[in-house]
Amino acid sequence: MSQVRVRAKEYVELHDQVQTSVSLLDSLETFLSTFQKDLSSVSGQISELQDRSKDIENRLKSRRRIEKPLSNLLSDMTIPPSLATLILDTDVGEPWIPAIDDFERRLDALKARSRVKAARDLAEVAEGLRIVAATKLRSFFLALLQPVRTNMSANMQVIQTSIFLKYRPLFAFLQRQAVSVAQEVQRAYIGASRTYYETGFRRYIRSLGWIKARTPERLETIVVGAGEKQDSPLDAERLGYAKIDGPSVILAYMADDKAHKEPIEAVFRSLFLVLMDNATAEKQTAPCFLLLRSYPLIRLGLMTRNLLWGLN
C-alpha cells in the first residue's frame, strides 16, 4: 500500500510536469505563430522597400539621363556675367571674336526655345545685348574705313588682310543678327573703296600723262601702201610691252623726274597692270570679308564697275 502511495505521488508529479510541459508547448506554439505572423509582416515590408528602392533607382537613372542635356540647356540659355560685361563695358577688339560667336549661339538657343517662359524672360536681356553689340560693331567698322576715306597713302591691301579679314566673324554676326547694320557697313565699304581707287587712279593717270607728254609720238599709218617705203624701222623692243611678263610698271613718283621718259606702250601697260592688280586683289578680298553672295542686291560686279568709272 505504501508503494502505491509512493507511485501515486510520482504519477501526480509526473502529471504536473506533463501539464507544465503542455503549457510551455502551448506558449511556444503561440510565440511561434506570432513570430511567423511578424515574419510575414516583415517580409511584406521588405518587399515593399525593395519595390520602393527599385522605383527610386529608376527615377535616379532617369534624372541622370536628363542631367547632361538639362545642364547643356541651362548653359546655352543663360548669359554669363563675364560675356555681358565684355559686350557692355569693353571696346571691340580681338577678345570679341570668340565672345560674339558664343553670344550668337546663346541667342539662337533662346530663339529655338521661345515657348519656354524662362527663355522668353532671358530673350529680353539678350535682345538688349544684341542691340549694344550691333551698335558697337557698326561704329568699329565705320571707324576702320575712315583712314581709307581721308588718307590716300593708306595701304588698302594691308588694311583688308590684316584688319578686315581678321574681324570677318564679327561682320558675319551683323549679317545674321543685324541685317540693316551689315548693309550699312557694306555700303560704307563700297563708297570708301570707290573713293580710294578713283582718287588713286586719277592721280596715277595724271602722272602717266606727264610721262607720256615727254615722248611725243609721230603720226604714222599702221600699214605701208603699195610702192611706198616705210619711213621708220619697226622697234621690236616695244612689242615686249604687250606681254604681262616684262619690264616693271611705272611708279607714280617717277613722273617727278623730268628727264624720265617711257614709250606709250609702257604707259598703257603700266596702267592696265596696276588696274588688273588692284581689281583682282579687291575681288579676292571683298567677297571674303563682306560675304557679298548673301546679298544679291549688292554684288561685287556693281562695286567693280563703280571703281572702273573712276578712270573716266
PDB file of C-alpha atoms in Angstrom:
ATOM      1  CA  MET A   1       0.000   0.000   0.000  1.00  0.00           C
ATOM      2  CA  SER A   2       2.845   2.290   0.819  1.00  0.00           C
ATOM      3  CA  GLN A   3       4.366   1.554  -2.577  1.00  0.00           C
ATOM      4  CA  VAL A   4       1.119   2.525  -4.267  1.00  0.00           C
ATOM      5  CA  ARG A   5       1.104   5.796  -2.431  1.00  0.00           C
ATOM      6  CA  VAL A   6       4.676   6.421  -3.415  1.00  0.00           C
ATOM      7  CA  ARG A   7       3.848   5.592  -7.040  1.00  0.00           C
ATOM      8  CA  ALA A   8       0.752   7.754  -6.902  1.00  0.00           C
ATOM      9  CA  LYS A   9       2.775  10.676  -5.705  1.00  0.00           C
ATOM     10  CA  GLU A  10       5.254  10.145  -8.523  1.00  0.00           C
ATOM     11  CA  TYR A  11       2.415   9.918 -11.007  1.00  0.00           C
ATOM     12  CA  VAL A  12       0.951  13.149  -9.692  1.00  0.00           C
ATOM     13  CA  GLU A  13       4.311  14.871 -10.024  1.00  0.00           C
ATOM     14  CA  LEU A  14       4.725  13.424 -13.492  1.00  0.00           C
ATOM     15  CA  HIS A  15       1.245  14.649 -14.377  1.00  0.00           C
ATOM     16  CA  ASP A  16       2.092  18.105 -13.141  1.00  0.00           C
ATOM     17  CA  GLN A  17       5.300  18.083 -15.158  1.00  0.00           C
ATOM     18  CA  VAL A  18       3.388  16.965 -18.229  1.00  0.00           C
ATOM     19  CA  GLN A  19       0.849  19.751 -17.684  1.00  0.00           C
ATOM     20  CA  THR A  20       3.652  22.238 -17.279  1.00  0.00           C
ATOM     21  CA  SER A  21       5.305  20.956 -20.468  1.00  0.00           C
ATOM     22  CA  VAL A  22       1.997  21.160 -22.308  1.00  0.00           C
ATOM     23  CA  SER A  23       1.570  24.740 -21.114  1.00  0.00           C
ATOM     24  CA  LEU A  24       5.094  25.544 -22.227  1.00  0.00           C
ATOM     25  CA  LEU A  25       4.461  23.955 -25.609  1.00  0.00           C
ATOM     26  CA  ASP A  26       1.230  25.914 -25.962  1.00  0.00           C
ATOM     27  CA  SER A  27       3.090  29.098 -25.112  1.00  0.00           C
ATOM     28  CA  LEU A  28       5.837  28.170 -27.563  1.00  0.00           C
ATOM     29  CA  GLU A  29       3.241  27.447 -30.230  1.00  0.00           C
ATOM     30  CA  THR A  30       1.626  30.794 -29.610  1.00  0.00           C
ATOM     31  CA  PHE A  31       5.019  32.517 -29.742  1.00  0.00           C
ATOM     32  CA  LEU A  32       5.976  30.725 -32.952  1.00  0.00           C
ATOM     33  CA  SER A  33       2.619  31.583 -34.500  1.00  0.00           C
ATOM     34  CA  THR A  34       3.072  35.225 -33.549  1.00  0.00           C
ATOM     35  CA  PHE A  35       6.660  35.148 -34.791  1.00  0.00           C
ATOM     36  CA  GLN A  36       5.508  33.683 -38.100  1.00  0.00           C
ATOM     37  CA  LYS A  37       2.976  36.473 -38.481  1.00  0.00           C
ATOM     38  CA  ASP A  38       5.672  39.016 -37.651  1.00  0.00           C
ATOM     39  CA  LEU A  39       7.975  37.424 -40.226  1.00  0.00           C
ATOM     40  CA  SER A  40       5.219  37.605 -42.827  1.00  0.00           C
ATOM     41  CA  SER A  41       4.689  41.270 -41.981  1.00  0.00           C
ATOM     42  CA  VAL A  42       8.428  41.984 -42.112  1.00  0.00           C
ATOM     43  CA  SER A  43       8.669  40.088 -45.402  1.00  0.00           C
ATOM     44  CA  GLY A  44       5.894  42.257 -46.816  1.00  0.00           C
ATOM     45  CA  GLN A  45       7.644  45.389 -45.604  1.00  0.00           C
ATOM     46  CA  ILE A  46      10.953  44.208 -47.100  1.00  0.00           C
ATOM     47  CA  SER A  47       9.208  43.518 -50.399  1.00  0.00           C
ATOM     48  CA  GLU A  48       7.644  46.985 -50.284  1.00  0.00           C
ATOM     49  CA  LEU A  49      11.023  48.542 -49.506  1.00  0.00           C
ATOM     50  CA  GLN A  50      12.568  46.643 -52.412  1.00  0.00           C
ATOM     51  CA  ASP A  51       9.875  47.952 -54.746  1.00  0.00           C
ATOM     52  CA  ARG A  52      10.393  51.493 -53.477  1.00  0.00           C
ATOM     53  CA  SER A  53      14.152  51.079 -53.861  1.00  0.00           C
ATOM     54  CA  LYS A  54      13.715  49.946 -57.470  1.00  0.00           C
ATOM     55  CA  ASP A  55      11.398  52.883 -58.125  1.00  0.00           C
ATOM     56  CA  ILE A  56      13.897  55.337 -56.621  1.00  0.00           C
ATOM     57  CA  GLU A  57      16.710  53.741 -58.628  1.00  0.00           C
ATOM     58  CA  ASN A  58      14.719  54.044 -61.859  1.00  0.00           C
ATOM     59  CA  ARG A  59      13.903  57.678 -61.108  1.00  0.00           C
ATOM     60  CA  LEU A  60      17.571  58.317 -60.354  1.00  0.00           C
ATOM     61  CA  LYS A  61      18.594  56.761 -63.672  1.00  0.00           C
ATOM     62  CA  SER A  62      16.019  58.875 -65.478  1.00  0.00           C
ATOM     63  CA  ARG A  63      17.307  62.031 -63.830  1.00  0.00           C
ATOM     64  CA  ARG A  64      20.870  61.093 -64.623  1.00  0.00           C
ATOM     65  CA  ARG A  65      19.899  60.644 -68.273  1.00  0.00           C
ATOM     66  CA  ILE A  66      18.456  64.154 -68.459  1.00  0.00           C
ATOM     67  CA  GLU A  67      21.099  65.708 -66.208  1.00  0.00           C
ATOM     68  CA  LYS A  68      23.600  66.396 -69.006  1.00  0.00           C
ATOM     69  CA  PRO A  69      21.036  67.638 -71.592  1.00  0.00           C
ATOM     70  CA  LEU A  70      19.429  69.818 -68.920  1.00  0.00           C
ATOM     71  CA  SER A  71      22.814  71.168 -67.892  1.00  0.00           C
ATOM     72  CA  ASN A  72      23.637  71.937 -71.534  1.00  0.00           C
ATOM     73  CA  LEU A  73      20.242  73.595 -71.962  1.00  0.00           C
ATOM     74  CA  LEU A  74      20.746  75.816 -68.932  1.00  0.00           C
ATOM     75  CA  SER A  75      24.274  76.614 -70.062  1.00  0.00           C
ATOM     76  CA  ASP A  76      23.044  77.610 -73.536  1.00  0.00           C
ATOM     77  CA  MET A  77      20.121  79.676 -72.274  1.00  0.00           C
ATOM     78  CA  THR A  78      21.976  81.645 -69.625  1.00  0.00           C
ATOM     79  CA  ILE A  79      24.304  84.542 -70.412  1.00  0.00           C
ATOM     80  CA  PRO A  80      27.429  84.564 -68.230  1.00  0.00           C
ATOM     81  CA  PRO A  81      28.133  87.866 -66.449  1.00  0.00           C
ATOM     82  CA  SER A  82      31.612  87.925 -67.998  1.00  0.00           C
ATOM     83  CA  LEU A  83      30.100  87.827 -71.502  1.00  0.00           C
ATOM     84  CA  ALA A  84      27.613  90.594 -70.719  1.00  0.00           C
ATOM     85  CA  THR A  85      30.365  92.713 -69.159  1.00  0.00           C
ATOM     86  CA  LEU A  86      32.574  92.266 -72.225  1.00  0.00           C
ATOM     87  CA  ILE A  87      29.841  93.474 -74.579  1.00  0.00           C
ATOM     88  CA  LEU A  88      28.679  96.339 -72.367  1.00  0.00           C
ATOM     89  CA  ASP A  89      31.910  97.700 -70.928  1.00  0.00           C
ATOM     90  CA  THR A  90      34.723  97.000 -73.417  1.00  0.00           C
ATOM     91  CA  ASP A  91      35.637  98.283 -76.865  1.00  0.00           C
ATOM     92  CA  VAL A  92      35.573  95.983 -79.870  1.00  0.00           C
ATOM     93  CA  GLY A  93      38.795  94.023 -80.227  1.00  0.00           C
ATOM     94  CA  GLU A  94      40.193  90.539 -80.652  1.00  0.00           C
ATOM     95  CA  PRO A  95      38.502  89.211 -77.445  1.00  0.00           C
ATOM     96  CA  TRP A  96      35.181  89.967 -79.124  1.00  0.00           C
ATOM     97  CA  ILE A  97      35.709  87.353 -81.840  1.00  0.00           C
ATOM     98  CA  PRO A  98      35.157  84.222 -79.674  1.00  0.00           C
ATOM     99  CA  ALA A  99      32.777  86.114 -77.375  1.00  0.00           C
ATOM    100  CA  ILE A 100      30.425  87.118 -80.196  1.00  0.00           C
ATOM    101  CA  ASP A 101      30.398  83.544 -81.503  1.00  0.00           C
ATOM    102  CA  ASP A 102      29.404  82.317 -78.030  1.00  0.00           C
ATOM    103  CA  PHE A 103      26.794  85.067 -77.695  1.00  0.00           C
ATOM    104  CA  GLU A 104      25.209  84.240 -81.048  1.00  0.00           C
ATOM    105  CA  ARG A 105      24.990  80.563 -80.104  1.00  0.00           C
ATOM    106  CA  ARG A 106      23.064  81.546 -76.974  1.00  0.00           C
ATOM    107  CA  LEU A 107      20.819  83.862 -78.997  1.00  0.00           C
ATOM    108  CA  ASP A 108      19.919  81.011 -81.336  1.00  0.00           C
ATOM    109  CA  ALA A 109      19.251  78.709 -78.368  1.00  0.00           C
ATOM    110  CA  LEU A 110      16.850  81.244 -76.849  1.00  0.00           C
ATOM    111  CA  LYS A 111      15.028  81.701 -80.159  1.00  0.00           C
ATOM    112  CA  ALA A 112      14.685  77.941 -80.610  1.00  0.00           C
ATOM    113  CA  ARG A 113      13.035  77.637 -77.162  1.00  0.00           C
ATOM    114  CA  SER A 114      10.794  80.674 -77.302  1.00  0.00           C
ATOM    115  CA  ARG A 115       7.877  78.681 -75.833  1.00  0.00           C
ATOM    116  CA  VAL A 116       9.720  78.286 -72.536  1.00  0.00           C
ATOM    117  CA  LYS A 117       8.925  81.129 -70.131  1.00  0.00           C
ATOM    118  CA  ALA A 118      12.481  81.291 -68.815  1.00  0.00           C
ATOM    119  CA  ALA A 119      13.751  81.589 -72.391  1.00  0.00           C
ATOM    120  CA  ARG A 120      11.310  84.422 -73.109  1.00  0.00           C
ATOM    121  CA  ASP A 121      12.436  86.279 -69.986  1.00  0.00           C
ATOM    122  CA  LEU A 122      16.102  85.893 -70.908  1.00  0.00           C
ATOM    123  CA  ALA A 123      15.381  86.849 -74.520  1.00  0.00           C
ATOM    124  CA  GLU A 124      14.680  90.431 -73.432  1.00  0.00           C
ATOM    125  CA  VAL A 125      18.126  90.686 -71.830  1.00  0.00           C
ATOM    126  CA  ALA A 126      19.754  89.015 -74.839  1.00  0.00           C
ATOM    127  CA  GLU A 127      17.999  91.417 -77.212  1.00  0.00           C
ATOM    128  CA  GLY A 128      19.407  94.373 -75.300  1.00  0.00           C
ATOM    129  CA  LEU A 129      22.905  92.922 -75.547  1.00  0.00           C
ATOM    130  CA  ARG A 130      22.383  92.259 -79.268  1.00  0.00           C
ATOM    131  CA  ILE A 131      21.495  95.905 -79.865  1.00  0.00           C
ATOM    132  CA  VAL A 132      24.535  97.088 -77.896  1.00  0.00           C
ATOM    133  CA  ALA A 133      26.824  94.688 -79.782  1.00  0.00           C
ATOM    134  CA  ALA A 134      25.430  95.744 -83.176  1.00  0.00           C
ATOM    135  CA  THR A 135      25.843  99.438 -82.290  1.00  0.00           C
ATOM    136  CA  LYS A 136      29.454  98.996 -81.183  1.00  0.00           C
ATOM    137  CA  LEU A 137      30.337  96.855 -84.214  1.00  0.00           C
ATOM    138  CA  ARG A 138      28.824  99.447 -86.556  1.00  0.00           C
ATOM    139  CA  SER A 139      30.977 102.203 -85.049  1.00  0.00           C
ATOM    140  CA  PHE A 140      34.006  99.908 -85.106  1.00  0.00           C
ATOM    141  CA  PHE A 141      33.793  99.032 -88.808  1.00  0.00           C
ATOM    142  CA  LEU A 142      32.956 102.577 -89.889  1.00  0.00           C
ATOM    143  CA  ALA A 143      35.990 103.813 -87.940  1.00  0.00           C
ATOM    144  CA  LEU A 144      38.175 101.269 -89.763  1.00  0.00           C
ATOM    145  CA  LEU A 145      37.074 102.786 -93.076  1.00  0.00           C
ATOM    146  CA  GLN A 146      37.886 106.352 -92.030  1.00  0.00           C
ATOM    147  CA  PRO A 147      41.625 106.184 -92.969  1.00  0.00           C
ATOM    148  CA  VAL A 148      40.676 104.875 -96.416  1.00  0.00           C
ATOM    149  CA  ARG A 149      38.439 107.903 -96.982  1.00  0.00           C
ATOM    150  CA  THR A 150      40.835 110.542 -95.717  1.00  0.00           C
ATOM    151  CA  ASN A 151      44.342 109.271 -96.428  1.00  0.00           C
ATOM    152  CA  MET A 152      45.370 108.137 -99.885  1.00  0.00           C
ATOM    153  CA  SER A 153      48.707 106.934 -98.531  1.00  0.00           C
ATOM    154  CA  ALA A 154      46.896 104.192 -96.597  1.00  0.00           C
ATOM    155  CA  ASN A 155      47.658 100.720 -97.946  1.00  0.00           C
ATOM    156  CA  MET A 156      44.277  99.254 -98.832  1.00  0.00           C
ATOM    157  CA  GLN A 157      45.573  95.699 -99.194  1.00  0.00           C
ATOM    158  CA  VAL A 158      47.220  95.754 -95.761  1.00  0.00           C
ATOM    159  CA  ILE A 159      44.040  97.100 -94.161  1.00  0.00           C
ATOM    160  CA  GLN A 160      41.994  94.414 -95.885  1.00  0.00           C
ATOM    161  CA  THR A 161      44.182  91.447 -94.998  1.00  0.00           C
ATOM    162  CA  SER A 162      45.347  92.431 -91.508  1.00  0.00           C
ATOM    163  CA  ILE A 163      42.173  94.087 -90.189  1.00  0.00           C
ATOM    164  CA  PHE A 164      39.048  93.376 -92.221  1.00  0.00           C
ATOM    165  CA  LEU A 165      39.671  89.659 -92.708  1.00  0.00           C
ATOM    166  CA  LYS A 166      40.686  89.228 -89.062  1.00  0.00           C
ATOM    167  CA  TYR A 167      37.361  90.663 -87.900  1.00  0.00           C
ATOM    168  CA  ARG A 168      35.271  88.884 -90.532  1.00  0.00           C
ATOM    169  CA  PRO A 169      33.422  86.765 -87.862  1.00  0.00           C
ATOM    170  CA  LEU A 170      32.147  89.983 -86.284  1.00  0.00           C
ATOM    171  CA  PHE A 171      30.779  91.207 -89.609  1.00  0.00           C
ATOM    172  CA  ALA A 172      29.201  87.790 -90.212  1.00  0.00           C
ATOM    173  CA  PHE A 173      27.403  88.238 -86.875  1.00  0.00           C
ATOM    174  CA  LEU A 174      25.952  91.516 -88.154  1.00  0.00           C
ATOM    175  CA  GLN A 175      24.799  89.854 -91.361  1.00  0.00           C
ATOM    176  CA  ARG A 176      22.872  87.242 -89.388  1.00  0.00           C
ATOM    177  CA  GLN A 177      21.672  89.254 -86.393  1.00  0.00           C
ATOM    178  CA  ALA A 178      21.560  92.888 -87.596  1.00  0.00           C
ATOM    179  CA  VAL A 179      20.976  92.883 -91.344  1.00  0.00           C
ATOM    180  CA  SER A 180      20.369  96.625 -91.709  1.00  0.00           C
ATOM    181  CA  VAL A 181      23.630  97.440 -89.911  1.00  0.00           C
ATOM    182  CA  ALA A 182      25.540  94.959 -92.086  1.00  0.00           C
ATOM    183  CA  GLN A 183      24.129  96.537 -95.242  1.00  0.00           C
ATOM    184  CA  GLU A 184      25.112  99.989 -93.988  1.00  0.00           C
ATOM    185  CA  VAL A 185      28.682  98.792 -93.424  1.00  0.00           C
ATOM    186  CA  GLN A 186      28.685  97.238 -96.908  1.00  0.00           C
ATOM    187  CA  ARG A 187      27.595 100.492 -98.497  1.00  0.00           C
ATOM    188  CA  ALA A 188      30.208 102.390 -96.487  1.00  0.00           C
ATOM    189  CA  TYR A 189      32.906  99.941 -97.593  1.00  0.00           C
ATOM    190  CA  ILE A 190      31.880 100.232-101.237  1.00  0.00           C
ATOM    191  CA  GLY A 191      31.788 104.030-101.037  1.00  0.00           C
ATOM    192  CA  ALA A 192      35.169 104.254 -99.311  1.00  0.00           C
ATOM    193  CA  SER A 193      36.740 101.800-101.765  1.00  0.00           C
ATOM    194  CA  ARG A 194      35.323 103.684-104.732  1.00  0.00           C
ATOM    195  CA  THR A 195      36.709 106.991-103.421  1.00  0.00           C
ATOM    196  CA  TYR A 196      40.070 105.413-102.636  1.00  0.00           C
ATOM    197  CA  TYR A 197      40.547 103.731-106.014  1.00  0.00           C
ATOM    198  CA  GLU A 198      39.030 106.560-108.044  1.00  0.00           C
ATOM    199  CA  THR A 199      41.271 109.168-106.432  1.00  0.00           C
ATOM    200  CA  GLY A 200      44.314 106.914-106.638  1.00  0.00           C
ATOM    201  CA  PHE A 201      43.801 106.059-110.291  1.00  0.00           C
ATOM    202  CA  ARG A 202      43.127 109.674-111.251  1.00  0.00           C
ATOM    203  CA  ARG A 203      46.419 110.683-109.646  1.00  0.00           C
ATOM    204  CA  TYR A 204      48.225 107.777-111.252  1.00  0.00           C
ATOM    205  CA  ILE A 205      46.775 108.556-114.690  1.00  0.00           C
ATOM    206  CA  ARG A 206      47.797 112.188-114.264  1.00  0.00           C
ATOM    207  CA  SER A 207      51.378 111.099-113.508  1.00  0.00           C
ATOM    208  CA  LEU A 208      51.390 108.784-116.530  1.00  0.00           C
ATOM    209  CA  GLY A 209      50.085 111.654-118.645  1.00  0.00           C
ATOM    210  CA  TRP A 210      53.086 113.783-117.681  1.00  0.00           C
ATOM    211  CA  ILE A 211      55.460 110.978-118.647  1.00  0.00           C
ATOM    212  CA  LYS A 212      53.630 110.380-121.921  1.00  0.00           C
ATOM    213  CA  ALA A 213      53.843 114.082-122.834  1.00  0.00           C
ATOM    214  CA  ARG A 214      57.640 113.911-122.709  1.00  0.00           C
ATOM    215  CA  THR A 215      57.735 111.426-125.589  1.00  0.00           C
ATOM    216  CA  PRO A 216      55.538 112.765-128.396  1.00  0.00           C
ATOM    217  CA  GLU A 217      54.595 110.154-130.964  1.00  0.00           C
ATOM    218  CA  ARG A 218      54.697 110.873-134.677  1.00  0.00           C
ATOM    219  CA  LEU A 219      51.547 110.131-136.633  1.00  0.00           C
ATOM    220  CA  GLU A 220      52.182 107.111-138.820  1.00  0.00           C
ATOM    221  CA  THR A 221      49.998 104.759-140.796  1.00  0.00           C
ATOM    222  CA  ILE A 222      49.635 101.267-139.490  1.00  0.00           C
ATOM    223  CA  VAL A 223      50.381  99.649-142.867  1.00  0.00           C
ATOM    224  CA  VAL A 224      52.534 100.683-145.795  1.00  0.00           C
ATOM    225  CA  GLY A 225      50.797 101.120-149.122  1.00  0.00           C
ATOM    226  CA  ALA A 226      51.955  99.547-152.390  1.00  0.00           C
ATOM    227  CA  GLY A 227      55.024 101.262-153.723  1.00  0.00           C
ATOM    228  CA  GLU A 228      55.509 103.242-150.525  1.00  0.00           C
ATOM    229  CA  LYS A 229      58.526 102.985-148.299  1.00  0.00           C
ATOM    230  CA  GLN A 230      58.281 102.790-144.532  1.00  0.00           C
ATOM    231  CA  ASP A 231      59.821 105.915-143.032  1.00  0.00           C
ATOM    232  CA  SER A 232      60.993 104.440-139.730  1.00  0.00           C
ATOM    233  CA  PRO A 233      62.022 100.886-138.903  1.00  0.00           C
ATOM    234  CA  LEU A 234      59.848  98.801-136.606  1.00  0.00           C
ATOM    235  CA  ASP A 235      61.079  98.842-133.000  1.00  0.00           C
ATOM    236  CA  ALA A 236      60.769  95.201-131.918  1.00  0.00           C
ATOM    237  CA  GLU A 237      61.626  96.032-128.310  1.00  0.00           C
ATOM    238  CA  ARG A 238      58.397  97.960-127.928  1.00  0.00           C
ATOM    239  CA  LEU A 239      56.468  94.759-128.643  1.00  0.00           C
ATOM    240  CA  GLY A 240      57.763  93.430-125.309  1.00  0.00           C
ATOM    241  CA  TYR A 241      55.316  95.725-123.516  1.00  0.00           C
ATOM    242  CA  ALA A 242      52.463  93.647-124.941  1.00  0.00           C
ATOM    243  CA  LYS A 243      53.306  90.816-122.521  1.00  0.00           C
ATOM    244  CA  ILE A 244      52.467  90.566-118.849  1.00  0.00           C
ATOM    245  CA  ASP A 245      55.922  89.225-118.085  1.00  0.00           C
ATOM    246  CA  GLY A 246      58.158  92.092-118.943  1.00  0.00           C
ATOM    247  CA  PRO A 247      59.566  95.349-117.598  1.00  0.00           C
ATOM    248  CA  SER A 248      58.356  96.596-114.228  1.00  0.00           C
ATOM    249  CA  VAL A 249      55.453  99.018-114.112  1.00  0.00           C
ATOM    250  CA  ILE A 250      55.918 102.767-113.970  1.00  0.00           C
ATOM    251  CA  LEU A 251      55.582 104.147-110.451  1.00  0.00           C
ATOM    252  CA  ALA A 252      53.857 107.471-109.852  1.00  0.00           C
ATOM    253  CA  TYR A 253      56.864 109.152-108.237  1.00  0.00           C
ATOM    254  CA  MET A 254      58.873 108.624-111.450  1.00  0.00           C
ATOM    255  CA  ALA A 255      56.892 111.465-113.011  1.00  0.00           C
ATOM    256  CA  ASP A 256      58.698 113.880-110.685  1.00  0.00           C
ATOM    257  CA  ASP A 257      61.908 113.200-112.609  1.00  0.00           C
ATOM    258  CA  LYS A 258      61.524 115.479-115.620  1.00  0.00           C
ATOM    259  CA  ALA A 259      64.180 113.551-117.507  1.00  0.00           C
ATOM    260  CA  HIS A 260      62.348 110.237-117.161  1.00  0.00           C
ATOM    261  CA  LYS A 261      60.727 109.074-120.405  1.00  0.00           C
ATOM    262  CA  GLU A 262      58.787 105.971-121.380  1.00  0.00           C
ATOM    263  CA  PRO A 263      57.207 104.834-124.661  1.00  0.00           C
ATOM    264  CA  ILE A 264      53.454 104.977-124.875  1.00  0.00           C
ATOM    265  CA  GLU A 265      53.314 101.164-124.787  1.00  0.00           C
ATOM    266  CA  ALA A 266      54.979 101.189-121.351  1.00  0.00           C
ATOM    267  CA  VAL A 267      52.484 103.791-120.142  1.00  0.00           C
ATOM    268  CA  PHE A 268      49.442 101.768-121.213  1.00  0.00           C
ATOM    269  CA  ARG A 269      50.970  98.524-119.961  1.00  0.00           C
ATOM    270  CA  SER A 270      51.597 100.026-116.513  1.00  0.00           C
ATOM    271  CA  LEU A 271      48.085 101.435-116.376  1.00  0.00           C
ATOM    272  CA  PHE A 272      46.441  98.116-117.254  1.00  0.00           C
ATOM    273  CA  LEU A 273      48.669  96.062-114.935  1.00  0.00           C
ATOM    274  CA  VAL A 274      48.006  98.357-111.970  1.00  0.00           C
ATOM    275  CA  LEU A 275      44.289  98.288-112.730  1.00  0.00           C
ATOM    276  CA  MET A 276      44.288  94.499-113.040  1.00  0.00           C
ATOM    277  CA  ASP A 277      46.329  94.036-109.866  1.00  0.00           C
ATOM    278  CA  ASN A 278      44.017  96.219-107.764  1.00  0.00           C
ATOM    279  CA  ALA A 279      40.848  94.773-109.280  1.00  0.00           C
ATOM    280  CA  THR A 280      41.891  91.160-108.682  1.00  0.00           C
ATOM    281  CA  ALA A 281      43.027  91.948-105.132  1.00  0.00           C
ATOM    282  CA  GLU A 282      39.696  93.607-104.409  1.00  0.00           C
ATOM    283  CA  LYS A 283      37.777  90.731-105.959  1.00  0.00           C
ATOM    284  CA  GLN A 284      39.609  88.227-103.770  1.00  0.00           C
ATOM    285  CA  THR A 285      39.262  90.203-100.547  1.00  0.00           C
ATOM    286  CA  ALA A 286      35.844  91.831-100.703  1.00  0.00           C
ATOM    287  CA  PRO A 287      33.772  88.621-101.020  1.00  0.00           C
ATOM    288  CA  CYS A 288      35.712  87.023 -98.141  1.00  0.00           C
ATOM    289  CA  PHE A 289      35.049  89.934 -95.800  1.00  0.00           C
ATOM    290  CA  LEU A 290      31.650  91.166 -96.922  1.00  0.00           C
ATOM    291  CA  LEU A 291      30.239  87.757 -97.926  1.00  0.00           C
ATOM    292  CA  LEU A 292      28.503  89.531-100.789  1.00  0.00           C
ATOM    293  CA  ARG A 293      26.901  86.328-102.043  1.00  0.00           C
ATOM    294  CA  SER A 294      24.450  86.646 -99.142  1.00  0.00           C
ATOM    295  CA  TYR A 295      23.043  89.882-100.573  1.00  0.00           C
ATOM    296  CA  PRO A 296      22.145  89.634-104.283  1.00  0.00           C
ATOM    297  CA  LEU A 297      21.341  93.365-104.447  1.00  0.00           C
ATOM    298  CA  ILE A 298      24.914  94.346-103.559  1.00  0.00           C
ATOM    299  CA  ARG A 299      27.179  92.337-105.827  1.00  0.00           C
ATOM    300  CA  LEU A 300      30.879  92.572-106.433  1.00  0.00           C
ATOM    301  CA  GLY A 301      30.233  93.359-110.103  1.00  0.00           C
ATOM    302  CA  LEU A 302      28.431  96.560-109.134  1.00  0.00           C
ATOM    303  CA  MET A 303      31.318  97.611-106.906  1.00  0.00           C
ATOM    304  CA  THR A 304      33.880  96.811-109.609  1.00  0.00           C
ATOM    305  CA  ARG A 305      32.015  98.947-112.138  1.00  0.00           C
ATOM    306  CA  ASN A 306      31.950 101.832-109.682  1.00  0.00           C
ATOM    307  CA  LEU A 307      35.711 101.543-109.268  1.00  0.00           C
ATOM    308  CA  LEU A 308      36.272 101.468-113.018  1.00  0.00           C
ATOM    309  CA  TRP A 309      34.119 104.552-113.548  1.00  0.00           C
ATOM    310  CA  GLY A 310      36.697 106.470-111.550  1.00  0.00           C
ATOM    311  CA  LEU A 311      39.002 106.211-114.567  1.00  0.00           C
ATOM    312  CA  ASN A 312      36.634 108.105-116.851  1.00  0.00           C
TER     313      ASN A 312
END
